[in-house]
């Protein structure tokens, strides 16, 4: 009998064959291990994303939710409150607002590359993607330049879960607690010393004449740090992984960097780190012969929708000429990723610099160590053999 | 379903049937309407699904929210009185026959 266990290391390593079976044979599947329904076809996921009244986020959006988070962040609130919160935050993330980050990202990428210049092999995760991401994010949020390494480690740890116990282990919860406390200290700092930054804007913002609760500010900051660090660094790593395995695509990008944005879009479709999020049903829904009940949780498997042949022909092929409009790499609907403009800009600039200095690289490890997570997917180390320009 | 016509800046017309409950943007992207970019995925954060609503329908649409109002100030092409962001337009039977013109540039 077919099973889909998002806690299993096999799914961490390669969920795509399982997704295919889900799409073709069980498009509305009850996963006992996850204790929720799984939607895997592109059209079903898009329909759910466009219907927040039925598919609510208010009970949490991560596959394994963290304590006291649901209801206190953008991703875990429904309209109309969500829209008011988002209206406050999103102006810090428009394309215009992040334009100024081009040169900081470029400089950061070059500093990371300077540190490993000439090395025959380096670990893309520790030596490049996480360094650049943390560096740039600290700039974006104007965070005090201390604890950078610690913040990164905790952000990565808090999104993981224990494959044996099928829930968050003490170390994951401790990481979340650490991040919440860190966010609290940032909020206290910006309350005492307001600045021209997002945290100050959140503290001072009013929704319908009411200030945000301290808990909301703190959880929103926690989530922005987690999403910024984990998701962006995970995506950069998956992009490098794709280019290591697809030498033709990489050589075309190195020869013509103007193609990088198209390759970013295809990587977002092909295997971006944000694989699965969840919703909670507000009423009974019958789909593909199954009846899902009000109160049931539903997993939206974005990573599967992105490989759905019904939407993307030859979906398992990595094709940088595809221009996959409407992909689910950033989710969709009212909760679509807040950081799209920032992520696209940072990815483009980081890879312009990387490919200029390391036009040739290949994967060293045959088997990669995949992060144990029910929501995200990326390797914890990606060793690359590099030929420097 | 509502039948919605998109007129690309080139003059090309595309007629698309969009299910009730979807956004106009989603229907456009699913059906290969070139002139809608929709970079942010439908969260009213990028102003790249800008369209000009046919005068006959302007009053049939709910007024833009505060966020849409603010994002309409960020469009690449000129904002006109009939400018809207298509990710904020929910399809209903009342929109059957809607005609939208697309701007020269979204970004």
Short mmCIF file of C-alpha atoms in Angstrom, two decimals:
data_model
loop_
_atom_site.label_atom_id
_atom_site.label_comp_id
_atom_site.label_asym_id
_atom_site.label_seq_id
_atom_site.Cartn_x
_atom_site.Cartn_y
_atom_site.Cartn_z
CA UNK A 1 0.00 0.00 0.00
CA UNK A 2 1.26 3.46 -0.90
CA UNK A 3 2.31 5.68 1.98
CA UNK A 4 3.47 9.27 2.08
CA UNK A 5 5.51 10.03 5.17
CA UNK A 6 6.97 13.56 5.07
CA UNK A 7 9.09 12.67 8.12
CA UNK A 8 11.00 9.92 6.35
CA UNK A 9 14.60 10.49 5.22
CA UNK A 10 13.59 9.04 1.82
CA UNK A 11 11.24 11.99 1.28
CA UNK A 12 13.88 14.44 2.49
CA UNK A 13 16.28 13.00 -0.08
CA UNK A 14 13.96 12.67 -3.07
CA UNK A 15 10.24 13.40 -2.78
CA UNK A 16 9.62 13.55 -6.54
CA UNK A 17 8.79 9.89 -7.28
CA UNK A 18 6.35 9.95 -4.34
CA UNK A 19 4.79 13.14 -5.66
CA UNK A 20 4.23 11.51 -9.04
CA UNK A 21 2.35 8.61 -7.46
CA UNK A 22 0.33 11.06 -5.40
CA UNK A 23 -0.62 13.11 -8.47
CA UNK A 24 -1.42 10.17 -10.70
CA UNK A 25 -3.05 7.75 -8.26
CA UNK A 26 -3.97 9.58 -5.05
CA UNK A 27 -4.60 13.26 -5.87
CA UNK A 28 -6.44 13.68 -2.56
CA UNK A 29 -4.50 11.49 -0.14
CA UNK A 30 -4.79 10.97 3.61
CA UNK A 31 -1.30 10.65 5.10
CA UNK A 32 -1.48 8.84 8.42
CA UNK A 33 2.08 9.80 9.26
CA UNK A 34 1.44 13.50 8.72
CA UNK A 35 -2.11 13.25 10.05
CA UNK A 36 -3.39 15.39 7.19
CA UNK A 37 -4.59 15.35 3.60
CA UNK A 38 -2.08 15.93 0.81
CA UNK A 39 -2.96 17.84 -2.37
CA UNK A 40 -0.35 17.35 -5.08
CA UNK A 41 -1.81 18.52 -8.39
CA UNK A 42 -1.09 22.03 -9.59
CA UNK A 43 -4.73 23.00 -10.19
CA UNK A 44 -5.89 21.74 -6.80
CA UNK A 45 -3.14 23.64 -5.00
CA UNK A 46 -3.89 26.87 -6.89
CA UNK A 47 -7.58 26.50 -6.13
CA UNK A 48 -6.80 26.08 -2.42
CA UNK A 49 -4.42 29.06 -2.43
CA UNK A 50 -7.13 31.24 -3.94
CA UNK A 51 -9.72 30.22 -1.35
CA UNK A 52 -8.43 31.29 2.05
CA UNK A 53 -11.95 31.20 3.43
CA UNK A 54 -12.03 27.41 2.99
CA UNK A 55 -8.31 26.72 3.36
CA UNK A 56 -7.44 28.79 6.42
CA UNK A 57 -3.92 29.60 7.64
CA UNK A 58 -5.03 30.70 11.10
CA UNK A 59 -4.16 27.32 12.69
CA UNK A 60 -0.62 27.51 11.32
CA UNK A 61 1.05 27.18 7.91
CA UNK A 62 4.18 25.12 8.64
CA UNK A 63 3.78 21.35 8.41
CA UNK A 64 4.99 21.21 12.01
CA UNK A 65 3.90 24.40 13.70
CA UNK A 66 5.78 26.05 16.51
CA UNK A 67 4.25 26.92 19.89
CA UNK A 68 2.29 30.19 20.10
CA UNK A 69 3.07 31.08 16.50
CA UNK A 70 -0.27 30.45 14.77
CA UNK A 71 -2.38 33.60 14.70
CA UNK A 72 0.54 35.89 15.42
CA UNK A 73 2.30 36.12 12.04
CA UNK A 74 1.38 37.10 8.51
CA UNK A 75 1.50 33.52 7.29
CA UNK A 76 -0.75 32.32 10.10
CA UNK A 77 -3.49 34.96 9.95
CA UNK A 78 -6.41 35.15 7.53
CA UNK A 79 -7.84 38.28 5.90
CA UNK A 80 -8.97 40.87 6.79
CA UNK A 81 -6.44 41.15 9.64
CA UNK A 82 -3.78 39.55 7.47
CA UNK A 83 -4.21 42.17 4.74
CA UNK A 84 -3.82 45.03 7.20
CA UNK A 85 -0.68 43.50 8.72
CA UNK A 86 0.73 42.78 5.31
CA UNK A 87 -0.01 46.30 4.13
CA UNK A 88 2.32 47.55 6.85
CA UNK A 89 5.15 45.15 6.18
CA UNK A 90 5.22 44.73 2.45
CA UNK A 91 6.37 48.23 1.53
CA UNK A 92 9.76 47.30 2.92
CA UNK A 93 9.89 44.49 0.33
CA UNK A 94 8.77 46.06 -2.93
CA UNK A 95 11.16 45.95 -5.84
CA UNK A 96 11.94 49.63 -5.37
CA UNK A 97 12.63 49.18 -1.67
CA UNK A 98 15.15 46.38 -2.22
CA UNK A 99 16.92 47.94 -5.23
CA UNK A 100 19.48 49.46 -2.90
CA UNK A 101 20.66 45.96 -1.93
CA UNK A 102 22.37 45.20 -5.27
CA UNK A 103 25.77 46.51 -4.22
CA UNK A 104 25.64 45.11 -0.65
CA UNK A 105 24.82 41.64 -2.04
CA UNK A 106 27.60 41.95 -4.61
CA UNK A 107 30.11 42.97 -1.96
CA UNK A 108 28.96 40.24 0.39
CA UNK A 109 29.25 37.56 -2.32
CA UNK A 110 32.77 38.71 -3.13
CA UNK A 111 33.83 38.70 0.53
CA UNK A 112 32.59 35.12 0.85
CA UNK A 113 34.45 34.12 -2.32
CA UNK A 114 37.63 35.93 -1.21
CA UNK A 115 37.71 33.71 1.87
CA UNK A 116 37.88 30.52 -0.21
CA UNK A 117 39.64 31.96 -3.29
CA UNK A 118 41.77 29.30 -4.98
CA UNK A 119 40.53 26.38 -2.84
CA UNK A 120 40.02 23.22 -4.86
CA UNK A 121 36.80 22.45 -3.00
CA UNK A 122 34.52 24.46 -0.76
CA UNK A 123 31.20 23.91 1.00
CA UNK A 124 28.65 26.06 -0.77
CA UNK A 125 26.32 26.12 2.25
CA UNK A 126 28.74 27.24 4.94
CA UNK A 127 31.19 29.16 2.77
CA UNK A 128 28.73 30.95 0.51
CA UNK A 129 24.94 30.72 0.71
CA UNK A 130 24.45 31.08 4.46
CA UNK A 131 27.19 33.68 4.83
CA UNK A 132 25.79 35.92 2.09
CA UNK A 133 22.19 35.47 3.21
CA UNK A 134 22.82 36.34 6.85
CA UNK A 135 25.05 39.25 5.91
CA UNK A 136 22.48 40.80 3.57
CA UNK A 137 19.52 40.13 5.85
CA UNK A 138 21.24 41.85 8.75
CA UNK A 139 21.62 44.84 6.44
CA UNK A 140 17.99 44.71 5.28
CA UNK A 141 16.65 44.66 8.85
CA UNK A 142 19.41 46.89 10.18
CA UNK A 143 20.26 44.37 12.91
CA UNK A 144 23.19 44.90 15.25
CA UNK A 145 26.24 43.12 13.83
CA UNK A 146 26.71 40.51 16.49
CA UNK A 147 25.57 36.91 16.88
CA UNK A 148 25.42 36.52 13.09
CA UNK A 149 26.60 32.92 13.10
CA UNK A 150 24.34 32.00 16.00
CA UNK A 151 21.29 33.55 14.33
CA UNK A 152 21.97 31.53 11.21
CA UNK A 153 22.42 28.25 13.06
CA UNK A 154 19.23 28.73 15.07
CA UNK A 155 17.22 29.74 11.98
CA UNK A 156 18.26 26.53 10.25
CA UNK A 157 17.63 24.36 13.31
CA UNK A 158 14.19 25.74 14.14
CA UNK A 159 12.63 24.61 10.85
CA UNK A 160 13.75 21.00 11.31
CA UNK A 161 11.94 18.13 12.95
CA UNK A 162 13.00 14.81 14.43
CA UNK A 163 12.49 11.92 11.99
CA UNK A 164 12.07 9.38 14.82
CA UNK A 165 9.64 11.16 17.10
CA UNK A 166 7.77 12.80 14.18
CA UNK A 167 7.72 16.12 15.91
CA UNK A 168 9.98 18.94 16.90
CA UNK A 169 12.69 17.73 19.27
CA UNK A 170 13.96 19.69 22.29
CA UNK A 171 16.81 21.15 20.24
CA UNK A 172 14.41 22.48 17.57
CA UNK A 173 12.09 24.01 20.15
CA UNK A 174 15.07 25.48 21.98
CA UNK A 175 16.22 27.07 18.72
CA UNK A 176 12.76 28.55 18.19
CA UNK A 177 12.75 29.83 21.77
CA UNK A 178 16.21 31.35 21.26
CA UNK A 179 15.00 33.12 18.11
CA UNK A 180 11.87 34.40 19.85
CA UNK A 181 14.01 35.80 22.68
CA UNK A 182 16.40 37.31 20.16
CA UNK A 183 13.46 38.93 18.32
CA UNK A 184 12.17 40.19 21.67
CA UNK A 185 15.49 41.84 22.42
CA UNK A 186 15.48 43.46 18.97
CA UNK A 187 11.98 44.79 19.54
CA UNK A 188 13.05 46.18 22.92
CA UNK A 189 16.10 47.78 21.33
CA UNK A 190 14.05 49.46 18.58
CA UNK A 191 11.43 50.57 21.10
CA UNK A 192 14.18 52.37 23.03
CA UNK A 193 16.08 53.52 19.96
CA UNK A 194 13.72 53.83 16.97
CA UNK A 195 15.39 53.81 13.56
CA UNK A 196 14.53 53.92 9.89
CA UNK A 197 13.96 50.18 9.66
CA UNK A 198 11.28 47.52 9.41
CA UNK A 199 11.22 46.55 13.09
CA UNK A 200 10.63 50.17 14.09
CA UNK A 201 7.87 50.39 11.45
CA UNK A 202 6.19 47.30 12.92
CA UNK A 203 6.38 48.66 16.46
CA UNK A 204 4.89 52.01 15.44
CA UNK A 205 2.31 50.65 12.99
CA UNK A 206 -1.37 50.88 13.72
CA UNK A 207 -4.03 48.57 12.36
CA UNK A 208 -7.49 50.13 12.68
CA UNK A 209 -6.14 52.56 15.25
CA UNK A 210 -4.62 49.74 17.30
CA UNK A 211 -0.95 49.01 17.68
CA UNK A 212 0.23 45.47 17.03
CA UNK A 213 0.54 43.36 20.16
CA UNK A 214 4.08 42.83 21.37
CA UNK A 215 3.68 39.12 20.65
CA UNK A 216 2.70 39.86 17.04
CA UNK A 217 5.69 42.11 16.44
CA UNK A 218 8.01 39.56 18.02
CA UNK A 219 6.61 36.54 16.11
CA UNK A 220 6.58 38.47 12.84
CA UNK A 221 10.23 39.43 13.29
CA UNK A 222 11.06 35.81 14.20
CA UNK A 223 9.35 34.58 11.04
CA UNK A 224 10.99 37.16 8.80
CA UNK A 225 14.41 36.13 10.09
CA UNK A 226 13.61 32.43 9.73
CA UNK A 227 12.11 32.82 6.26
CA UNK A 228 14.81 35.19 5.12
CA UNK A 229 17.71 33.09 6.29
CA UNK A 230 16.47 29.55 5.84
CA UNK A 231 14.52 30.02 2.62
CA UNK A 232 16.97 32.24 0.77
CA UNK A 233 20.02 30.26 1.77
CA UNK A 234 18.16 27.02 0.95
CA UNK A 235 17.19 28.35 -2.45
CA UNK A 236 20.72 29.55 -3.31
CA UNK A 237 22.00 26.11 -2.36
CA UNK A 238 19.44 24.34 -4.56
CA UNK A 239 20.30 26.69 -7.43
CA UNK A 240 24.00 25.81 -7.09
CA UNK A 241 23.08 22.12 -6.90
CA UNK A 242 21.12 22.43 -10.16
CA UNK A 243 23.95 24.24 -11.91
CA UNK A 244 26.50 21.71 -10.66
CA UNK A 245 24.42 18.90 -12.16
CA UNK A 246 23.49 20.75 -15.37
CA UNK A 247 26.79 21.89 -16.80
CA UNK A 248 25.27 23.10 -20.08
CA UNK A 249 22.91 25.45 -18.28
CA UNK A 250 25.73 26.70 -16.04
CA UNK A 251 28.03 27.43 -18.99
CA UNK A 252 25.30 29.36 -20.76
CA UNK A 253 24.76 31.49 -17.65
CA UNK A 254 28.49 32.10 -17.18
CA UNK A 255 28.75 33.19 -20.84
CA UNK A 256 25.59 35.29 -20.69
CA UNK A 257 24.62 36.44 -17.18
CA UNK A 258 21.46 38.05 -18.59
CA UNK A 259 19.99 34.52 -18.55
CA UNK A 260 20.37 34.19 -14.78
CA UNK A 261 16.85 35.50 -13.95
CA UNK A 262 15.26 32.85 -16.20
CA UNK A 263 17.35 30.15 -14.52
CA UNK A 264 16.26 31.44 -11.10
CA UNK A 265 12.60 31.05 -12.11
CA UNK A 266 13.19 27.53 -13.39
CA UNK A 267 15.01 26.59 -10.18
CA UNK A 268 12.11 27.98 -8.14
CA UNK A 269 9.85 25.66 -10.09
CA UNK A 270 12.14 22.66 -10.32
CA UNK A 271 13.10 22.08 -6.69
CA UNK A 272 13.06 25.14 -4.45
CA UNK A 273 13.50 24.52 -0.75
CA UNK A 274 9.90 25.46 0.26
CA UNK A 275 8.28 22.13 -0.59
CA UNK A 276 5.15 21.84 1.55
CA UNK A 277 2.93 24.13 3.60
CA UNK A 278 -0.40 23.42 5.26
CA UNK A 279 -3.88 24.85 5.69
CA UNK A 280 -6.87 23.97 7.87
CA UNK A 281 -10.27 23.31 6.31
CA UNK A 282 -13.14 25.52 7.43
CA UNK A 283 -15.83 23.37 5.81
CA UNK A 284 -16.21 19.91 4.27
CA UNK A 285 -14.72 19.63 0.79
CA UNK A 286 -15.15 16.70 -1.59
CA UNK A 287 -12.34 16.29 -4.09
CA UNK A 288 -11.44 13.36 -6.35
CA UNK A 289 -13.98 11.17 -4.57
CA UNK A 290 -12.69 11.86 -1.05
CA UNK A 291 -14.44 13.98 1.54
CA UNK A 292 -12.17 16.10 3.68
CA UNK A 293 -13.84 17.33 6.85
CA UNK A 294 -13.95 20.79 8.42
CA UNK A 295 -11.09 20.96 10.91
CA UNK A 296 -8.82 18.61 8.93
CA UNK A 297 -5.38 19.83 8.00
CA UNK A 298 -4.36 19.83 4.34
CA UNK A 299 -0.81 19.79 3.01
CA UNK A 300 -0.28 21.81 -0.17
CA UNK A 301 2.69 20.13 -1.82
CA UNK A 302 4.07 23.05 -3.88
CA UNK A 303 7.06 20.95 -4.91
CA UNK A 304 4.68 18.45 -6.49
CA UNK A 305 2.48 21.04 -8.20
CA UNK A 306 5.65 22.43 -9.76
CA UNK A 307 6.33 19.02 -11.34
CA UNK A 308 2.77 18.44 -12.53
CA UNK A 309 2.86 17.50 -16.23
CA UNK A 310 -0.73 18.68 -16.50
CA UNK A 311 0.66 22.19 -16.09
CA UNK A 312 4.37 22.02 -17.04
CA UNK A 313 5.14 19.73 -20.00
CA UNK A 314 8.20 17.52 -19.46
CA UNK A 315 8.14 18.75 -15.87
CA UNK A 316 11.06 16.63 -14.60
CA UNK A 317 13.44 18.32 -17.02
CA UNK A 318 15.48 21.31 -15.78
CA UNK A 319 15.12 23.76 -18.66
CA UNK A 320 16.30 27.34 -18.18
CA UNK A 321 14.44 28.41 -21.33
CA UNK A 322 11.10 27.34 -19.90
CA UNK A 323 10.05 30.66 -18.27
CA UNK A 324 7.59 28.85 -15.95
CA UNK A 325 5.05 31.56 -15.20
CA UNK A 326 2.71 30.79 -12.33
CA UNK A 327 5.08 28.33 -10.61
CA UNK A 328 4.51 27.66 -6.92
CA UNK A 329 8.07 28.34 -5.77
CA UNK A 330 6.79 31.29 -3.75
CA UNK A 331 3.39 29.78 -2.96
CA UNK A 332 0.51 31.94 -4.19
CA UNK A 333 -2.66 33.79 -3.32
CA UNK A 334 -2.87 36.21 -0.41
CA UNK A 335 -0.04 34.43 1.42
CA UNK A 336 2.44 34.38 -1.46
CA UNK A 337 5.98 34.99 -0.28
CA UNK A 338 6.62 38.51 0.96
CA UNK A 339 10.27 38.42 -0.07
CA UNK A 340 9.97 37.63 -3.79
CA UNK A 341 11.68 40.82 -5.03
CA UNK A 342 14.44 40.48 -2.44
CA UNK A 343 14.98 36.77 -3.17
CA UNK A 344 15.14 37.31 -6.94
CA UNK A 345 17.54 40.21 -6.63
CA UNK A 346 19.82 38.50 -4.13
CA UNK A 347 19.90 35.27 -6.18
CA UNK A 348 20.71 37.08 -9.42
CA UNK A 349 23.49 39.21 -7.99
CA UNK A 350 25.04 36.40 -5.91
CA UNK A 351 25.22 34.12 -8.95
CA UNK A 352 26.55 36.86 -11.24
CA UNK A 353 29.52 37.14 -8.90
CA UNK A 354 29.86 33.41 -8.27
CA UNK A 355 29.84 32.48 -11.97
CA UNK A 356 32.29 35.28 -12.80
CA UNK A 357 34.82 33.86 -10.37
CA UNK A 358 33.91 30.15 -10.41
CA UNK A 359 32.57 29.47 -13.92
CA UNK A 360 33.19 25.73 -13.58
CA UNK A 361 32.16 23.63 -10.60
CA UNK A 362 30.86 20.17 -9.91
CA UNK A 363 29.41 18.22 -7.02
CA UNK A 364 31.89 16.29 -4.82
CA UNK A 365 29.44 14.22 -2.76
CA UNK A 366 27.41 11.59 -4.52
CA UNK A 367 24.95 11.36 -1.59
CA UNK A 368 23.97 14.63 0.00
CA UNK A 369 23.03 15.10 3.66
CA UNK A 370 19.44 16.38 3.40
CA UNK A 371 17.98 18.50 6.17
CA UNK A 372 15.31 16.64 8.17
CA UNK A 373 12.28 18.88 7.64
CA UNK A 374 8.65 18.32 6.69
CA UNK A 375 8.35 21.79 5.16
CA UNK A 376 11.71 22.64 3.56
CA UNK A 377 14.24 20.65 1.53
CA UNK A 378 17.90 21.48 0.98
CA UNK A 379 21.24 19.81 1.77
CA UNK A 380 23.10 20.82 4.92
CA UNK A 381 26.42 20.59 3.06
CA UNK A 382 27.14 20.95 -0.66
CA UNK A 383 30.79 20.43 -1.44
CA UNK A 384 31.81 21.79 -4.81
CA UNK A 385 35.00 21.13 -6.75
CA UNK A 386 35.79 24.54 -8.22
CA UNK A 387 37.79 25.76 -11.22
CA UNK A 388 38.52 29.43 -10.50
CA UNK A 389 38.60 31.97 -13.32
CA UNK B 1 -17.00 30.73 -15.26
CA UNK B 2 -16.70 34.24 -16.61
CA UNK B 3 -15.49 35.06 -20.09
CA UNK B 4 -12.79 37.71 -19.85
CA UNK B 5 -11.00 39.39 -22.75
CA UNK B 6 -7.42 40.56 -22.43
CA UNK B 7 -6.10 42.99 -25.05
CA UNK B 8 -2.32 42.86 -25.12
CA UNK B 9 -0.43 46.08 -25.78
CA UNK B 10 0.29 44.73 -29.28
CA UNK B 11 -3.45 44.66 -29.91
CA UNK B 12 -3.72 40.87 -29.74
CA UNK B 13 -6.97 39.74 -28.07
CA UNK B 14 -7.20 36.69 -25.82
CA UNK B 15 -10.52 35.44 -24.56
CA UNK B 16 -10.23 33.31 -21.44
CA UNK B 17 -12.82 31.46 -19.33
CA UNK B 18 -11.94 31.90 -15.67
CA UNK B 19 -13.65 29.98 -12.83
CA UNK B 20 -15.62 32.00 -10.29
CA UNK B 21 -13.54 32.54 -7.17
CA UNK B 22 -10.21 32.77 -8.98
CA UNK B 23 -8.50 36.07 -9.45
CA UNK B 24 -8.31 37.62 -12.89
CA UNK B 25 -4.50 37.52 -12.61
CA UNK B 26 -4.50 33.78 -11.91
CA UNK B 27 -6.70 33.15 -14.93
CA UNK B 28 -4.39 35.24 -17.11
CA UNK B 29 -1.21 33.50 -15.98
CA UNK B 30 -2.76 30.02 -16.36
CA UNK B 31 -3.77 30.83 -19.91
CA UNK B 32 -0.54 32.35 -21.14
CA UNK B 33 -1.52 36.02 -21.24
CA UNK B 34 1.90 37.55 -21.89
CA UNK B 35 1.19 41.06 -20.64
CA UNK B 36 0.54 39.99 -17.03
CA UNK B 37 3.74 39.28 -15.10
CA UNK B 38 2.44 38.83 -11.55
CA UNK B 39 5.87 38.59 -9.97
CA UNK B 40 4.61 38.42 -6.39
CA UNK B 41 2.13 35.59 -6.96
CA UNK B 42 -1.04 37.42 -6.07
CA UNK B 43 -0.40 39.15 -2.76
CA UNK B 44 -0.68 42.74 -4.00
CA UNK B 45 3.00 43.43 -3.52
CA UNK B 46 4.55 44.07 -6.94
CA UNK B 47 2.18 45.97 -9.27
CA UNK B 48 3.16 43.79 -12.25
CA UNK B 49 -0.37 42.57 -13.02
CA UNK B 50 -1.57 46.08 -13.85
CA UNK B 51 -4.49 46.39 -16.27
CA UNK B 52 -6.88 49.03 -17.59
CA UNK B 53 -10.50 48.11 -17.05
CA UNK B 54 -12.98 48.79 -19.87
CA UNK B 55 -15.00 51.85 -18.88
CA UNK B 56 -18.26 49.90 -18.98
CA UNK B 57 -17.06 47.71 -16.09
CA UNK B 58 -15.25 50.17 -13.85
CA UNK B 59 -18.28 50.70 -11.63
CA UNK B 60 -19.12 46.99 -11.47
CA UNK B 61 -15.88 46.30 -9.57
CA UNK B 62 -15.45 46.77 -5.83
CA UNK B 63 -13.23 49.78 -5.08
CA UNK B 64 -9.51 49.09 -4.57
CA UNK B 65 -8.35 48.38 -1.01
CA UNK B 66 -5.90 50.69 0.71
CA UNK B 67 -3.02 48.37 -0.20
CA UNK B 68 -4.04 48.18 -3.85
CA UNK B 69 -4.37 51.98 -3.92
CA UNK B 70 -0.83 52.29 -2.63
CA UNK B 71 0.56 49.66 -5.02
CA UNK B 72 -1.16 51.33 -7.98
CA UNK B 73 1.20 54.23 -7.35
CA UNK B 74 4.07 51.84 -8.16
CA UNK B 75 3.02 50.70 -11.64
CA UNK B 76 5.60 50.87 -14.44
CA UNK B 77 3.08 52.22 -16.97
CA UNK B 78 1.01 55.30 -16.30
CA UNK B 79 -1.75 54.92 -13.73
CA UNK B 80 -5.12 55.94 -15.20
CA UNK B 81 -8.48 56.30 -13.47
CA UNK B 82 -9.39 52.80 -14.72
CA UNK B 83 -6.13 51.17 -13.56
CA UNK B 84 -6.46 48.07 -11.39
CA UNK B 85 -4.24 45.21 -10.22
CA UNK B 86 -5.69 42.02 -11.65
CA UNK B 87 -4.63 39.93 -8.63
CA UNK B 88 -7.14 41.90 -6.59
CA UNK B 89 -10.08 41.28 -8.92
CA UNK B 90 -12.03 38.20 -7.88
CA UNK B 91 -13.95 36.60 -10.70
CA UNK B 92 -17.74 36.46 -10.30
CA UNK B 93 -20.58 35.89 -12.76
CA UNK B 94 -20.98 39.67 -12.79
CA UNK B 95 -17.61 39.98 -14.53
CA UNK B 96 -18.68 37.86 -17.50
CA UNK B 97 -17.76 39.82 -20.61
CA UNK B 98 -15.14 41.96 -18.83
CA UNK B 99 -12.57 43.54 -21.17
CA UNK B 100 -9.10 44.48 -19.91
CA UNK B 101 -6.35 46.31 -21.78
CA UNK B 102 -2.77 45.60 -20.77
CA UNK B 103 -0.09 48.26 -20.46
CA UNK B 104 3.09 48.47 -22.52
CA UNK B 105 5.25 47.45 -19.57
CA UNK B 106 4.77 45.87 -16.16
CA UNK B 107 8.29 46.35 -14.81
#
